[in-house]
Tab-separated table of C-alpha atoms and ligand atoms in Angstrom:
chain	number	residue	atom	x	y	z
R	266	MET	CA	31.092	0.970	-22.334
R	267	THR	CA	27.978	-0.647	-23.569
R	268	ILE	CA	25.808	-2.681	-21.706
R	269	LEU	CA	23.443	-5.086	-22.563
R	270	VAL	CA	20.634	-5.194	-19.722
R	271	THR	CA	18.734	-8.350	-20.282
R	272	GLY	CA	14.916	-7.818	-19.162
R	273	GLY	CA	15.837	-4.271	-18.776
R	274	ALA	CA	11.989	-3.361	-19.204
R	275	GLY	CA	10.798	-4.706	-15.639
R	276	TYR	CA	10.782	-3.540	-12.569
R	277	ILE	CA	14.743	-3.701	-11.512
R	278	GLY	CA	16.203	-3.289	-14.712
R	279	SER	CA	13.863	-0.306	-15.570
R	280	HIS	CA	14.942	1.259	-12.360
R	281	THR	CA	18.848	0.237	-12.972
R	282	SER	CA	18.503	1.759	-16.633
R	283	ILE	CA	18.234	5.007	-15.039
R	284	LEU	CA	20.855	4.992	-13.095
R	285	LEU	CA	23.226	3.311	-16.249
R	286	ILE	CA	22.014	6.003	-18.259
R	287	GLU	CA	22.646	8.797	-15.351
R	288	ALA	CA	26.492	6.969	-14.924
R	289	GLY	CA	27.212	7.403	-18.711
R	290	TYR	CA	26.457	3.962	-20.005
R	291	ASP	CA	25.560	3.186	-23.367
R	292	ILE	CA	22.505	0.693	-22.916
R	293	ILE	CA	20.650	-1.723	-25.039
R	294	VAL	CA	17.558	-3.150	-23.462
R	295	PHE	CA	16.656	-6.782	-24.537
R	296	ASP	CA	13.492	-8.111	-23.072
R	297	ASN	CA	10.447	-10.585	-24.431
R	298	PHE	CA	7.718	-8.434	-22.600
R	299	SER	CA	6.502	-11.542	-21.006
R	300	ASN	CA	6.382	-9.751	-17.746
R	301	ALA	CA	6.379	-5.757	-18.664
R	302	SER	CA	5.145	-3.098	-20.961
R	303	HIS	CA	6.783	-0.499	-23.635
R	304	GLU	CA	5.463	1.895	-21.254
R	305	SER	CA	7.544	1.295	-18.710
R	306	ILE	CA	10.719	1.930	-21.259
R	307	LYS	CA	9.038	5.360	-22.489
R	308	ARG	CA	8.852	6.522	-18.965
R	309	VAL	CA	12.069	5.396	-18.464
R	310	GLU	CA	13.266	7.866	-21.633
R	311	LYS	CA	10.899	10.654	-20.063
R	312	ILE	CA	13.108	10.643	-17.422
R	313	VAL	CA	16.388	10.654	-18.824
R	314	GLY	CA	15.469	12.615	-21.164
R	315	GLN	CA	16.705	10.294	-24.135
R	316	SER	CA	15.950	7.693	-26.289
R	317	ILE	CA	16.863	4.174	-25.474
R	318	THR	CA	17.972	1.357	-27.894
R	319	LEU	CA	15.549	-1.162	-27.228
R	320	ILE	CA	15.616	-4.795	-28.655
R	321	GLU	CA	12.385	-6.919	-28.233
R	322	GLY	CA	13.623	-10.934	-28.390
R	323	ASP	CA	14.001	-13.797	-26.028
R	324	ILE	CA	17.201	-15.197	-24.113
R	325	ARG	CA	16.355	-19.000	-25.141
R	326	ASN	CA	16.296	-17.767	-28.811
R	327	ARG	CA	19.946	-17.849	-30.344
R	328	THR	CA	19.409	-15.731	-33.597
R	329	ASP	CA	17.782	-12.866	-31.356
R	330	LEU	CA	20.962	-12.985	-29.317
R	331	GLU	CA	23.120	-13.239	-32.067
R	332	ASN	CA	21.405	-10.158	-33.868
R	333	VAL	CA	22.401	-8.158	-31.000
R	334	PHE	CA	25.703	-9.231	-30.294
R	335	SER	CA	26.504	-9.009	-34.267
R	336	SER	CA	25.045	-5.230	-34.274
R	337	TYR	CA	26.675	-3.836	-31.155
R	338	SER	CA	29.763	-3.949	-28.987
R	339	ILE	CA	28.594	-5.044	-26.078
R	340	ASP	CA	31.162	-4.601	-23.460
R	341	ALA	CA	29.436	-5.927	-20.214
R	342	VAL	CA	25.507	-7.974	-19.812
R	343	ILE	CA	23.252	-7.597	-16.778
R	344	HIS	CA	21.475	-10.185	-16.643
R	345	PHE	CA	17.990	-9.356	-14.865
R	346	ALA	CA	15.526	-11.547	-17.727
R	347	GLY	CA	13.999	-14.281	-16.040
R	348	LEU	CA	10.637	-15.596	-14.574
R	349	LYS	CA	10.570	-14.982	-10.674
R	350	ALA	CA	6.894	-16.193	-9.015
R	351	VAL	CA	7.512	-18.924	-6.513
R	352	GLY	CA	4.005	-20.052	-6.483
R	353	GLU	CA	3.812	-20.372	-10.205
R	354	SER	CA	7.494	-22.140	-10.086
R	355	VAL	CA	5.864	-24.957	-8.297
R	356	GLU	CA	3.409	-24.982	-10.982
R	357	LYS	CA	5.110	-24.803	-13.804
R	358	PRO	CA	8.431	-26.296	-13.002
R	359	LEU	CA	9.739	-26.386	-16.272
R	360	SER	CA	8.880	-23.108	-17.278
R	361	TYR	CA	11.733	-21.468	-15.092
R	362	TYR	CA	13.876	-24.118	-15.890
R	363	ASP	CA	13.554	-23.356	-19.311
R	364	ASN	CA	13.323	-19.473	-19.165
R	365	ASN	CA	15.636	-19.141	-16.112
R	366	ILE	CA	18.608	-22.184	-16.784
R	367	TYR	CA	18.396	-22.537	-20.002
R	368	GLY	CA	17.831	-19.021	-21.254
R	369	THR	CA	21.023	-18.185	-19.168
R	370	MET	CA	22.945	-21.015	-21.203
R	371	VAL	CA	21.924	-19.633	-24.613
R	372	LEU	CA	23.101	-16.067	-23.212
R	373	CYS	CA	26.395	-17.206	-22.011
R	374	GLU	CA	26.891	-19.304	-25.046
R	375	ILE	CA	26.890	-16.135	-27.223
R	376	MET	CA	28.077	-13.695	-24.933
R	377	SER	CA	31.388	-16.026	-25.145
R	378	LYS	CA	30.909	-16.739	-29.089
R	379	HIS	CA	31.327	-12.538	-29.465
R	380	ASN	CA	33.994	-12.458	-26.753
R	381	CYS	CA	31.934	-10.510	-24.237
R	382	LYS	CA	32.801	-12.624	-20.813
R	383	SER	CA	31.540	-9.711	-18.243
R	384	ILE	CA	28.164	-10.259	-16.351
R	385	VAL	CA	26.000	-9.108	-13.543
R	386	PHE	CA	23.693	-11.662	-12.399
R	387	SER	CA	20.444	-11.145	-10.262
R	388	SER	CA	20.586	-13.823	-7.781
R	389	SER	CA	18.594	-14.058	-4.418
R	390	ALA	CA	18.256	-14.341	-0.816
R	391	THR	CA	16.290	-17.396	-1.955
R	392	VAL	CA	19.417	-19.447	-2.363
R	393	TYR	CA	19.643	-19.239	1.503
R	394	GLY	CA	17.055	-21.301	2.244
R	395	ASP	CA	16.028	-21.246	5.629
R	396	PRO	CA	19.201	-19.864	7.351
R	397	HIS	CA	20.161	-21.104	10.431
R	398	THR	CA	20.706	-17.559	12.109
R	399	THR	CA	20.481	-14.090	10.758
R	400	PRO	CA	22.290	-11.657	9.401
R	401	ILE	CA	22.691	-13.803	6.330
R	402	LYS	CA	26.666	-13.826	5.442
R	403	GLU	CA	27.631	-14.862	1.302
R	404	ASP	CA	29.546	-18.110	2.992
R	405	PHE	CA	26.239	-19.464	4.620
R	406	PRO	CA	24.835	-22.744	3.524
R	407	LEU	CA	22.645	-23.148	0.369
R	408	SER	CA	19.390	-24.309	-0.314
R	409	ALA	CA	16.338	-24.508	-2.191
R	410	THR	CA	13.091	-25.006	-1.155
R	411	ASN	CA	11.129	-24.395	-5.027
R	412	PRO	CA	11.760	-24.663	-8.647
R	413	TYR	CA	12.610	-20.789	-8.578
R	414	GLY	CA	15.145	-20.900	-6.321
R	415	ARG	CA	16.683	-23.825	-7.348
R	416	SER	CA	17.037	-22.144	-10.652
R	417	LYS	CA	18.982	-19.504	-9.111
R	418	LEU	CA	21.424	-21.842	-7.172
R	419	PHE	CA	21.906	-23.552	-10.329
R	420	ILE	CA	22.710	-20.560	-12.200
R	421	GLU	CA	25.429	-19.692	-9.878
R	422	GLU	CA	26.714	-22.828	-10.116
R	423	MET	CA	27.011	-23.243	-13.962
R	424	LEU	CA	28.439	-19.823	-13.789
R	425	ARG	CA	31.204	-20.730	-11.168
R	426	ASP	CA	31.784	-23.474	-13.672
R	427	LEU	CA	32.286	-21.054	-16.777
R	428	HIS	CA	35.041	-19.093	-14.971
R	429	ILE	CA	36.618	-22.589	-13.808
R	430	SER	CA	36.631	-23.345	-17.835
R	431	ASP	CA	37.789	-20.123	-18.731
R	432	SER	CA	39.519	-17.298	-16.133
R	433	SER	CA	39.098	-14.662	-18.360
R	434	TRP	CA	35.137	-14.694	-17.376
R	435	LYS	CA	34.688	-11.668	-15.400
R	436	ILE	CA	31.233	-12.442	-12.945
R	437	VAL	CA	29.596	-10.722	-9.926
R	438	LEU	CA	26.422	-13.087	-8.397
R	439	LEU	CA	24.297	-10.528	-6.770
R	440	ARG	CA	21.946	-11.717	-3.804
R	441	TYR	CA	19.139	-9.273	-3.580
R	442	PHE	CA	16.725	-9.492	-0.428
R	443	ASN	CA	13.703	-7.390	-0.974
R	444	PRO	CA	13.236	-5.217	-3.572
R	445	VAL	CA	10.417	-2.564	-2.935
R	446	GLY	CA	9.622	1.219	-3.670
R	447	ALA	CA	10.088	2.988	-6.921
R	448	HIS	CA	11.733	5.628	-8.903
R	449	SER	CA	10.907	8.901	-6.833
R	450	SER	CA	9.033	10.675	-10.268
R	451	GLY	CA	6.316	8.222	-9.414
R	452	THR	CA	5.890	7.262	-12.764
R	453	ILE	CA	7.659	3.688	-13.041
R	454	GLY	CA	7.268	1.013	-10.415
R	455	GLU	CA	6.289	-2.313	-9.483
R	456	ASP	CA	3.586	-3.918	-11.996
R	457	PRO	CA	2.448	-7.419	-11.228
R	458	ASN	CA	0.453	-9.212	-13.142
R	459	GLY	CA	-3.167	-10.012	-11.224
R	460	ILE	CA	-3.018	-10.574	-7.454
R	461	PRO	CA	0.409	-9.767	-5.989
R	462	ASN	CA	2.270	-12.477	-4.444
R	463	ASN	CA	4.829	-10.081	-2.739
R	464	LEU	CA	4.085	-7.949	0.444
R	465	MET	CA	4.869	-4.240	-0.406
R	466	PRO	CA	2.476	-4.386	-3.866
R	467	PHE	CA	-0.279	-6.181	-2.098
R	468	ILE	CA	-0.017	-3.324	0.917
R	469	ALA	CA	-0.001	-0.486	-2.062
R	470	GLN	CA	-2.679	-1.957	-3.433
R	471	THR	CA	-4.808	-2.071	-0.590
R	472	ALA	CA	-4.280	1.013	0.366
R	473	VAL	CA	-5.556	2.602	-2.844
R	474	GLY	CA	-8.476	0.813	-2.606
R	475	LYS	CA	-7.681	-2.193	-5.189
R	476	ARG	CA	-7.777	-4.870	-2.435
R	477	SER	CA	-10.541	-4.968	0.678
R	478	TYR	CA	-7.566	-6.456	3.016
R	479	LEU	CA	-3.880	-7.880	3.679
R	480	SER	CA	-3.598	-11.570	4.827
R	481	ILE	CA	-0.749	-11.640	6.944
R	482	PHE	CA	0.598	-15.110	6.717
R	483	GLY	CA	1.409	-15.915	10.384
R	484	ASP	CA	1.424	-14.160	13.819
R	485	ASP	CA	3.187	-17.164	15.921
R	486	TYR	CA	7.286	-16.730	14.326
R	487	ASP	CA	9.571	-16.056	16.776
R	488	THR	CA	9.921	-12.175	16.118
R	489	HIS	CA	9.312	-8.977	17.596
R	490	ASP	CA	5.839	-9.288	17.283
R	491	GLY	CA	5.324	-12.660	15.814
R	492	THR	CA	4.704	-11.777	11.997
R	493	GLY	CA	7.325	-12.389	9.241
R	494	VAL	CA	10.698	-10.231	9.124
R	495	ARG	CA	12.464	-9.085	6.013
R	496	ASP	CA	14.877	-6.991	4.640
R	497	TYR	CA	13.548	-4.399	2.349
R	498	ILE	CA	15.763	-2.595	-0.141
R	499	HIS	CA	14.604	0.388	-2.279
R	500	VAL	CA	14.696	-0.352	-5.753
R	501	MET	CA	17.374	2.561	-6.627
R	502	ASP	CA	19.698	1.670	-4.041
R	503	LEU	CA	19.537	-2.118	-5.448
R	504	ALA	CA	20.240	-0.571	-9.241
R	505	ASP	CA	23.116	1.890	-7.770
R	506	GLY	CA	24.357	-1.798	-6.636
R	507	HIS	CA	24.826	-3.055	-10.269
R	508	VAL	CA	26.253	0.440	-11.416
R	509	LYS	CA	28.897	-0.416	-8.725
R	510	ALA	CA	29.599	-4.112	-9.498
R	511	LEU	CA	30.510	-2.346	-13.541
R	512	ASN	CA	32.743	-0.066	-11.498
R	513	ILE	CA	34.870	-3.440	-10.407
R	514	ILE	CA	33.727	-5.765	-13.146
R	515	LYS	CA	37.026	-5.266	-15.027
R	516	ASN	CA	39.588	-6.172	-12.468
R	517	LEU	CA	38.113	-9.363	-11.026
R	518	SER	CA	39.793	-12.685	-10.847
R	519	LYS	CA	37.385	-14.695	-9.394
R	520	VAL	CA	33.646	-14.735	-8.989
R	521	MET	CA	32.232	-12.344	-6.442
R	522	THR	CA	29.215	-13.335	-4.647
R	523	ILE	CA	27.679	-10.148	-2.693
R	524	ASN	CA	24.454	-9.590	-0.551
R	525	LEU	CA	22.261	-6.484	-1.449
R	526	GLY	CA	20.500	-5.785	1.589
R	527	THR	CA	20.583	-2.937	4.375
R	528	GLY	CA	20.834	-5.415	7.007
R	529	THR	CA	17.837	-4.321	8.861
R	530	GLY	CA	14.840	-6.708	9.812
R	531	TYR	CA	11.172	-5.092	9.547
R	532	SER	CA	8.309	-7.398	10.092
R	533	VAL	CA	4.854	-7.262	8.389
R	534	LEU	CA	3.455	-5.427	11.102
R	535	ASP	CA	5.830	-2.632	10.781
R	536	MET	CA	5.691	-2.389	7.064
R	537	VAL	CA	2.064	-1.989	7.053
R	538	LYS	CA	2.406	1.152	10.184
R	539	ALA	CA	5.099	2.677	7.990
R	540	PHE	CA	2.946	2.375	4.844
R	541	GLU	CA	-0.206	3.826	6.674
R	542	LYS	CA	2.033	6.903	7.820
R	543	ALA	CA	3.327	7.537	4.040
R	544	SER	CA	0.264	7.448	2.684
R	545	GLY	CA	-2.046	8.717	5.064
R	546	LYS	CA	-4.636	5.604	4.318
R	547	LYS	CA	-5.667	2.732	6.154
R	548	VAL	CA	-4.479	-0.983	5.547
R	549	PRO	CA	-7.135	-3.363	6.641
R	550	TYR	CA	-5.615	-6.710	7.375
R	551	GLN	CA	-6.615	-10.220	8.442
R	552	ILE	CA	-3.986	-12.505	10.524
R	553	ALA	CA	-4.167	-16.281	8.052
R	554	PRO	CA	-2.179	-19.276	8.548
R	555	ARG	CA	1.626	-19.334	7.548
R	556	ARG	CA	2.437	-19.483	4.117
R	557	ALA	CA	3.880	-22.962	3.029
R	558	GLY	CA	7.848	-22.220	2.580
R	559	ASP	CA	8.073	-19.056	4.464
R	560	VAL	CA	10.910	-18.398	7.256
R	561	ALA	CA	10.652	-16.474	10.095
R	562	LYS	CA	13.680	-14.321	9.830
R	563	CYS	CA	15.726	-12.845	6.776
R	564	PHE	CA	18.005	-10.294	6.409
R	565	ALA	CA	21.524	-9.573	5.480
R	566	ASP	CA	25.013	-8.901	6.594
R	567	PRO	CA	25.797	-6.144	4.112
R	568	SER	CA	29.115	-5.564	5.060
R	569	TYR	CA	30.911	-7.509	2.266
R	570	ALA	CA	28.968	-5.076	-0.530
R	571	LYS	CA	30.660	-2.471	1.338
R	572	LYS	CA	34.228	-3.410	1.838
R	573	ILE	CA	34.011	-4.581	-2.351
R	574	LEU	CA	31.850	-2.821	-4.231
R	575	GLY	CA	31.902	0.753	-1.850
R	576	TRP	CA	27.750	0.435	-1.820
R	577	GLU	CA	25.429	0.442	0.885
R	578	ALA	CA	21.826	1.204	1.194
R	579	LYS	CA	20.578	4.681	1.815
R	580	LYS	CA	17.214	4.704	1.754
R	581	GLY	CA	14.913	3.845	4.564
R	582	ILE	CA	11.467	2.366	5.666
R	583	VAL	CA	9.915	5.798	5.296
R	584	GLN	CA	11.686	6.411	1.559
R	585	MET	CA	10.634	2.905	0.793
R	586	CYS	CA	6.731	3.152	1.656
R	587	GLU	CA	6.950	7.013	0.288
R	588	ASP	CA	8.102	5.987	-2.856
R	589	SER	CA	5.970	2.752	-3.097
R	590	TRP	CA	2.631	5.126	-2.478
R	591	ARG	CA	3.444	7.775	-4.971
R	592	TRP	CA	3.597	5.015	-8.290
R	593	GLN	CA	0.487	3.339	-6.695
R	594	ALA	CA	-1.517	6.235	-6.181
R	595	ASN	CA	-0.307	7.981	-9.606
R	596	ASN	CA	-0.621	4.772	-11.448
R	597	PRO	CA	-3.794	2.498	-9.609
R	598	ASP	CA	-3.744	0.450	-12.806
R	599	GLY	CA	0.218	0.173	-13.155
R	600	TYR	CA	1.111	0.461	-16.826
R	601	LYS	CA	-2.328	-0.265	-17.824
R	602	GLY	CA	-3.569	2.989	-17.393
R	603	LYS	CA	-3.382	5.926	-19.419
R	604	SER	CA	0.089	6.573	-21.351
R	605	ILE	CA	2.378	9.854	-20.385
X	832	LIG	P1	10.129	-8.936	-13.535
X	832	LIG	O1	9.299	-9.984	-13.700
X	832	LIG	O2	10.140	-7.031	-13.462
X	832	LIG	O3	11.844	-8.397	-14.851
X	832	LIG	C1	12.225	-9.495	-15.620
X	832	LIG	C2	12.231	-9.450	-16.945
X	832	LIG	O4	12.669	-10.332	-17.923
X	832	LIG	C3	10.566	-8.599	-17.459
X	832	LIG	O5	10.781	-7.534	-17.948
X	832	LIG	C4	10.240	-9.903	-18.209
X	832	LIG	O6	9.460	-9.666	-19.537
X	832	LIG	C5	11.996	-10.353	-18.734
X	832	LIG	N1	12.068	-11.623	-19.008
X	832	LIG	C6	11.457	-13.016	-18.723
X	832	LIG	N2	12.151	-13.581	-19.196
X	832	LIG	C7	12.846	-13.380	-20.235
X	832	LIG	C8	13.271	-14.116	-21.626
X	832	LIG	N3	13.147	-15.613	-21.814
X	832	LIG	N4	13.792	-13.466	-22.635
X	832	LIG	C9	13.841	-11.908	-22.805
X	832	LIG	N5	13.309	-11.459	-21.278
X	832	LIG	C10	12.632	-12.161	-20.325
X	832	LIG	O7	11.386	-9.071	-12.396
X	832	LIG	P2	12.453	-8.142	-11.374
X	832	LIG	O8	11.505	-8.132	-10.083
X	832	LIG	O9	12.806	-6.695	-12.443
X	832	LIG	O10	13.297	-9.341	-11.177
X	832	LIG	C11	14.301	-9.025	-12.266
X	832	LIG	C12	15.539	-10.532	-11.815
X	832	LIG	O11	15.995	-10.189	-10.382
X	832	LIG	C13	15.112	-11.401	-11.819
X	832	LIG	O12	15.875	-12.274	-12.457
X	832	LIG	C14	14.926	-11.938	-10.260
X	832	LIG	O13	14.933	-13.309	-10.089
X	832	LIG	C15	15.365	-11.186	-9.524
X	832	LIG	N6	15.113	-11.310	-8.254
X	832	LIG	C16	14.047	-10.187	-7.687
X	832	LIG	C17	13.566	-10.279	-6.855
X	832	LIG	C18	12.423	-9.631	-6.262
X	832	LIG	O14	11.865	-9.600	-5.532
X	832	LIG	N7	11.776	-8.806	-7.317
X	832	LIG	C19	14.485	-10.858	-5.623
X	832	LIG	C20	15.425	-11.300	-5.967
X	832	LIG	C21	15.857	-11.520	-7.304
X	833	LIG	C1	7.228	-10.723	2.927
X	833	LIG	C2	6.493	-11.044	3.827
X	833	LIG	C3	5.372	-13.067	4.040
X	833	LIG	C4	2.442	-11.490	1.175
X	833	LIG	C5	9.965	-12.986	-2.001
X	833	LIG	C6	10.443	-14.825	-2.895
X	833	LIG	C7	12.033	-14.287	-2.793
X	833	LIG	C8	12.282	-12.729	-3.812
X	833	LIG	C9	11.824	-11.748	-2.820
X	833	LIG	C10	12.615	-13.588	-5.575
X	833	LIG	C11	6.908	-12.505	4.328
X	833	LIG	C12	4.517	-11.992	4.366
X	833	LIG	C13	3.685	-11.342	2.245
X	833	LIG	C14	0.954	-11.256	2.058
X	833	LIG	C15	2.420	-11.357	3.897
X	833	LIG	N1	11.734	-12.969	-4.869
X	833	LIG	N2	3.148	-11.933	3.454
X	833	LIG	N3	1.356	-11.475	2.895
X	833	LIG	O1	8.284	-14.421	0.623
X	833	LIG	O2	10.575	-13.066	1.889
X	833	LIG	O3	10.399	-13.342	-0.736
X	833	LIG	O4	10.313	-11.979	-2.678
X	833	LIG	O5	14.046	-13.518	-5.702
X	833	LIG	O6	12.808	-15.325	-3.889
X	833	LIG	O7	10.556	-15.943	-2.213
X	833	LIG	O8	8.508	-11.901	0.179
X	833	LIG	O9	7.163	-10.209	-0.182
X	833	LIG	O10	6.389	-12.399	-0.407
X	833	LIG	O11	6.786	-11.829	1.453
X	833	LIG	O12	1.814	-11.646	4.745
X	833	LIG	O13	-0.108	-10.652	0.883
X	833	LIG	O14	5.318	-10.794	3.880
X	833	LIG	O15	5.100	-14.411	4.710
X	833	LIG	O16	6.762	-12.871	5.931
X	833	LIG	P1	9.571	-13.243	0.531
X	833	LIG	P2	7.428	-11.472	0.206
């Protein structure tokens, strides 16, 4: 079976590509490298011991996609490509609607034309907005507080409409909670551009000495220690969720919406302590005001993923921190450091 992996050179796509190859799939990575480096794919090739078909192109460009679909017989698409920075989406909403929504529209149009109608889509826990309670189930009310989140909500709706119009589409919407960690080799990982927005890469860069301290956004939330609680999930567990989604996609008769989380919430301070233990380094921090748009607690009820996919997260907080540290310590400048 041949799988097109859009955004396959990025953080989650590169890790998923490894498991897809190990599971026996042929893959084609399609990426415009707006937030990725060729080095990630070189390193994935080294991990799996084979070369990867890589196409540089943009999901908004019909010709780029036409070339791929007319050159290869593609059975399904795992669609990671898109922009993902919440703050940037507030400043540049049109870029987010263009890349994420319009890009997905073009992708689906070309898929349909080539009779490839199976897609696994990267949605996000952000579509739950400020949840009224936790753990979060898939049927909770949906809302968005920023253009990034709205782009995910709109795409989910668009894919549901597509299925209503043509029930031969097979669609899995995977709502990721907070992906962290790295492949155990320490050769691939998350490589944010500039100052990280997300907690884990910020902690890792502080531990390695690139940042002087972590600002903890708020210590007066209604949580066990006052800092925000999230459901951190190891990126290799997340990757495995995609392989499991492909296992069931052929037989779907309705759009499946599935949370990928561990079901356990950790606070910012829990993460700092766990990272200090895993790395043997101090992570200095200061308490700062709350960050606009943050919620106190967000963690999944992952029981539907277990029931439908036979999937559950296996890696805990220790492994998340150890693997993240191995990647950061070996690659303090990410993929911009030396080539392997
Ligand atoms: P990433 O930025 O590392 O990967 C996205 C990839 O898509 C990059 O390689 C980028 O170059 C590529 N890309 C962007 N726009 C493109 C376009 N128009 N055409 C072709 N390629 C394009 O991000 P990631 O963390 O790996 O996230 C993957 C997906 O998962 C995204 O859709 C993101 O919104 C979603 N997601 C991520 C998180 C997270 O915290 N990392 C959480 C929930 C959902
Ligand atoms: C986690 C916790 C912060 C940075 C974001 C997106 C979401 C999804 C995952 C894509 C919060 C605190 C953070 C820092 C801190 N992405 N924090 N200091 O906000 O849960 O989710 O990434 O879909 O859409 O919104 O993740 O890692 O930014 O924050 O104290 O420097 O860490 O306040 O409690 P978040 P995060």
